[in-house]
XYZ file of C-alpha atoms in Angstrom:
298
model
C 17.004 96.365 -91.008
C 13.939 94.143 -91.342
C 10.910 95.918 -89.900
C 8.676 93.533 -88.025
C 4.924 93.943 -87.729
C 2.989 92.572 -84.799
C -0.584 92.443 -83.519
C -1.491 94.743 -80.646
C -2.285 91.801 -78.358
C 1.181 90.341 -78.978
C 3.118 93.356 -77.666
C 4.411 91.964 -74.386
C 6.128 94.935 -72.741
C 6.957 98.629 -73.082
C 10.530 97.609 -73.883
C 9.364 95.515 -76.847
C 7.194 98.372 -78.111
C 10.110 100.803 -77.751
C 12.221 98.464 -79.870
C 9.540 98.228 -82.554
C 9.172 102.026 -82.634
C 12.953 102.409 -82.706
C 13.130 100.197 -85.800
C 11.037 102.862 -87.525
C 13.179 105.743 -86.234
C 10.663 106.880 -83.615
C 12.672 107.361 -80.421
C 10.154 107.551 -77.592
C 10.760 108.199 -73.915
C 9.816 105.772 -71.176
C 6.626 107.605 -70.230
C 5.270 107.738 -73.763
C 6.157 104.136 -74.538
C 4.480 102.970 -71.330
C 1.320 104.949 -72.112
C 1.212 103.549 -75.667
C 1.794 99.995 -74.417
C -1.035 100.302 -71.899
C -3.347 101.655 -74.589
C -2.624 98.561 -76.696
C -2.879 96.120 -73.801
C -6.028 97.623 -72.224
C -7.773 98.496 -75.490
C -8.163 102.124 -74.417
C -7.827 105.294 -76.512
C -4.650 107.271 -75.887
C -4.979 111.054 -75.564
C -1.724 112.875 -76.289
C -1.394 116.544 -75.436
C 1.571 118.839 -75.995
C 2.938 121.611 -78.135
C 2.630 121.304 -81.901
C 5.484 119.414 -83.529
C 6.520 117.211 -80.604
C 5.593 113.912 -82.279
C 1.975 113.215 -81.313
C 0.697 112.550 -84.828
C 3.908 110.773 -85.770
C 3.368 108.262 -82.958
C 0.025 107.241 -84.480
C 1.627 106.860 -87.910
C 4.438 104.760 -86.473
C 2.065 102.564 -84.472
C 0.172 101.863 -87.695
C 3.443 100.723 -89.271
C 4.298 98.565 -86.256
C 0.889 96.875 -86.368
C 0.788 96.573 -90.161
C -2.542 98.400 -90.056
C -3.948 101.262 -92.128
C -3.911 104.682 -90.487
C -7.384 106.208 -90.624
C -7.238 109.916 -89.824
C -10.014 112.212 -88.673
C -8.709 115.781 -88.855
C -10.765 117.874 -86.456
C -11.775 121.465 -87.116
C -14.418 123.945 -86.027
C -17.816 122.987 -87.424
C -17.017 119.280 -87.860
C -20.294 117.344 -87.657
C -21.568 113.765 -87.584
C -21.992 113.399 -91.347
C -18.338 114.291 -91.899
C -17.030 112.046 -89.124
C -19.418 109.055 -89.021
C -21.195 108.366 -92.319
C -23.313 109.899 -95.024
C -25.651 108.574 -97.684
C -24.609 108.817 -101.324
C -27.691 110.682 -102.494
C -26.541 110.904 -106.115
C -26.177 107.120 -106.431
C -29.460 106.552 -104.576
C -31.251 108.824 -107.039
C -29.678 107.050 -110.016
C -30.773 103.709 -108.575
C -34.362 104.936 -108.177
C -34.437 106.218 -111.742
C -33.052 102.947 -113.057
C -35.575 100.960 -111.040
C -38.449 103.085 -112.304
C -37.219 102.710 -115.868
C -37.186 98.960 -115.315
C -40.817 99.033 -114.207
C -40.271 98.485 -110.470
C -43.186 100.022 -108.575
C -42.972 98.255 -105.194
C -42.364 101.174 -102.786
C -41.201 98.955 -99.901
C -38.733 97.176 -102.140
C -37.408 100.475 -103.489
C -36.975 101.897 -100.004
C -35.107 98.790 -98.891
C -32.820 98.921 -101.900
C -32.060 102.619 -101.698
C -30.880 102.289 -98.086
C -28.632 99.360 -98.837
C -25.114 99.316 -97.353
C -23.547 99.932 -100.761
C -24.971 103.459 -100.758
C -23.503 104.315 -97.349
C -20.341 106.425 -97.402
C -18.099 105.483 -94.487
C -16.403 108.496 -92.949
C -13.320 108.013 -90.723
C -15.063 106.804 -87.546
C -17.221 104.219 -89.335
C -14.305 103.207 -91.575
C -12.167 102.545 -88.479
C -14.903 100.411 -86.907
C -15.292 98.335 -90.072
C -11.555 97.888 -90.689
C -9.566 95.222 -88.817
C -6.940 95.943 -87.781
C -6.830 99.731 -87.886
C -5.237 102.688 -86.150
C -7.640 105.609 -85.790
C -6.022 109.021 -85.411
C -8.373 111.735 -84.141
C -6.085 114.668 -84.768
C -6.320 118.023 -82.968
C -9.534 117.163 -81.165
C -9.306 120.502 -79.346
C -10.105 122.276 -82.622
C -13.542 120.648 -82.908
C -16.604 122.090 -81.197
C -17.398 120.921 -77.691
C -20.640 119.391 -78.990
C -18.664 117.068 -81.255
C -17.135 115.398 -78.217
C -20.535 113.847 -77.449
C -20.271 111.891 -80.711
C -16.793 110.701 -79.778
C -17.976 109.646 -76.318
C -20.511 107.216 -77.777
C -18.179 105.812 -80.419
C -15.193 105.391 -78.091
C -17.302 103.816 -75.364
C -18.853 101.004 -77.415
C -16.979 101.131 -80.735
C -20.370 100.970 -82.382
C -22.297 103.323 -84.653
C -26.058 103.311 -85.017
C -27.397 103.823 -88.537
C -31.206 104.133 -88.270
C -31.830 102.614 -91.702
C -29.446 99.669 -91.188
C -29.089 99.104 -87.452
C -25.977 99.123 -85.277
C -22.568 98.500 -86.811
C -20.067 97.183 -84.243
C -16.343 96.680 -84.464
C -15.361 93.017 -84.585
C -12.026 94.186 -83.214
C -11.810 97.769 -81.862
C -9.217 99.949 -83.578
C -6.205 101.341 -81.792
C -7.191 104.956 -81.122
C -4.871 107.933 -80.683
C -6.305 111.385 -79.996
C -4.092 114.465 -80.141
C -4.592 117.928 -78.717
C -2.481 121.082 -78.868
C -4.525 122.333 -75.915
C -6.016 125.363 -77.641
C -8.939 124.558 -75.346
C -9.548 122.006 -72.614
C -10.933 118.654 -73.708
C -14.004 117.709 -71.661
C -13.394 115.513 -68.605
C -15.938 112.947 -69.821
C -13.825 112.295 -72.912
C -10.600 112.253 -70.927
C -12.044 109.612 -68.585
C -12.375 107.197 -71.504
C -8.729 107.654 -72.456
C -5.287 107.031 -71.137
C -3.393 110.316 -71.038
C 0.147 111.472 -71.703
C 1.655 114.946 -71.971
C 4.358 114.919 -74.615
C 7.277 117.223 -73.825
C 9.898 118.588 -76.170
C 12.742 116.064 -76.345
C 15.782 116.376 -74.122
C 19.068 117.490 -75.683
C 20.405 113.932 -75.970
C 17.160 112.587 -77.428
C 16.919 115.423 -79.945
C 20.482 114.787 -81.119
C 19.676 111.083 -81.435
C 16.528 111.840 -83.446
C 18.418 114.142 -85.802
C 21.152 111.568 -86.376
C 18.598 108.793 -86.928
C 16.302 110.695 -89.279
C 19.092 112.531 -91.112
C 22.096 110.172 -91.250
C 24.117 112.697 -93.247
C 23.967 115.124 -90.292
C 27.205 115.103 -88.318
C 27.226 114.765 -84.558
C 28.663 118.274 -84.275
C 25.910 119.890 -86.357
C 23.197 117.881 -84.584
C 24.488 119.027 -81.192
C 24.675 122.682 -82.301
C 21.137 122.566 -83.736
C 19.738 120.879 -80.612
C 21.440 123.479 -78.417
C 20.032 126.344 -80.494
C 16.474 124.994 -80.579
C 16.632 124.298 -76.849
C 17.507 127.948 -76.238
C 14.761 129.099 -78.605
C 12.176 127.098 -76.644
C 13.107 129.107 -73.576
C 12.794 132.421 -75.429
C 9.620 134.482 -75.591
C 8.424 133.248 -78.976
C 4.906 132.967 -80.346
C 5.592 129.404 -81.525
C 8.686 127.684 -80.122
C 10.071 125.076 -82.522
C 9.099 121.434 -82.079
C 11.101 118.441 -83.214
C 9.316 118.545 -86.588
C 10.642 122.069 -87.192
C 14.084 121.079 -85.918
C 14.218 118.295 -88.501
C 13.094 120.685 -91.259
C 15.715 123.234 -90.237
C 18.515 120.686 -90.120
C 17.506 119.367 -93.543
C 17.562 122.932 -94.870
C 21.012 123.531 -93.383
C 22.298 120.332 -94.967
C 20.836 121.370 -98.335
C 22.817 124.609 -98.007
C 25.991 122.626 -97.393
C 26.318 123.414 -93.684
C 28.755 121.351 -91.653
C 28.270 123.447 -88.555
C 25.765 126.065 -87.419
C 27.152 129.040 -89.319
C 25.369 132.275 -88.240
C 24.677 133.443 -91.789
C 23.291 130.085 -92.919
C 21.251 129.821 -89.720
C 19.696 133.223 -90.332
C 19.091 132.547 -94.031
C 17.296 129.252 -93.330
C 15.294 130.424 -90.322
C 12.027 130.103 -92.251
C 12.306 126.325 -91.910
C 12.323 126.660 -88.120
C 10.158 129.638 -87.165
C 6.840 130.428 -88.865
C 5.960 133.844 -87.402
C 7.404 137.172 -88.548
C 7.531 138.392 -84.959
C 9.644 135.392 -83.956
C 12.071 136.092 -86.801
C 12.412 139.696 -85.638
C 12.983 138.606 -82.050
C 15.670 136.085 -82.954
C 17.513 138.050 -85.649
C 17.117 141.422 -83.964
C 18.732 140.111 -80.794
C 21.627 138.537 -82.667
C 20.685 135.088 -81.415
C 23.054 133.342 -83.835
C 25.738 135.981 -83.567
C 24.348 137.712 -86.662
C 21.493 140.173 -87.108
C 21.037 139.913 -90.867
C 17.419 140.285 -91.953
């Protein structure tokens, strides 16, 4: 299949976007496709919330493929600050330039100051890189893990798609990037940031969609095995687990089962490969101790 790329402004409908995503094996529901289409058409950031592993980050990656644009990722974490997200000066190169200028006999202080704060010494971090790159898809991943204070930086950037560098002036995006923010909802994102975004809550896939995803991503997986895996993971999501499996874990588990030669969900193979699906010891004990797969082997 030939994978088409298209500019954001040329996506004419949610149905067309769904087709483009489908070509890249991302099977999105109507609600998600509509939210993504509106984000492209309206030029608004898209905030995706949902459990880990339901496809939030993967949507940003797939949109970048659809648009033929680089994916620029800002991974959020506690303590993230402006210099790590916006820009920083390359002090080592600035110092080398000053030493070289002095060795060459340059003594004009104003000239030296102008040269040392030249654009070539500015290190573009993800937010500035996204503003300077056309086209681009900017993924602000797990924004809920950053400090609340960091959201103030995002508010300014996402409002004007411009960054002020005191030594150089304001750098504006000639064409704003497509922006996707994700949150696992470990804390609430501030309302002021949400107001600048379109919003969609991403659910775990339905049984039929999960089977379709497994068959698409893992063509060697039989329909019978895909249905048994989707049934099992659906039941696990209703159990009292610390971390219910998302579609990412379901894909890993199915791949592990296939590597073990499984043609159906054999209880022993399911138990042996459970580490590809569940990542907490307590969840393993809950599932295996209760004979979830018809076997209690540890």
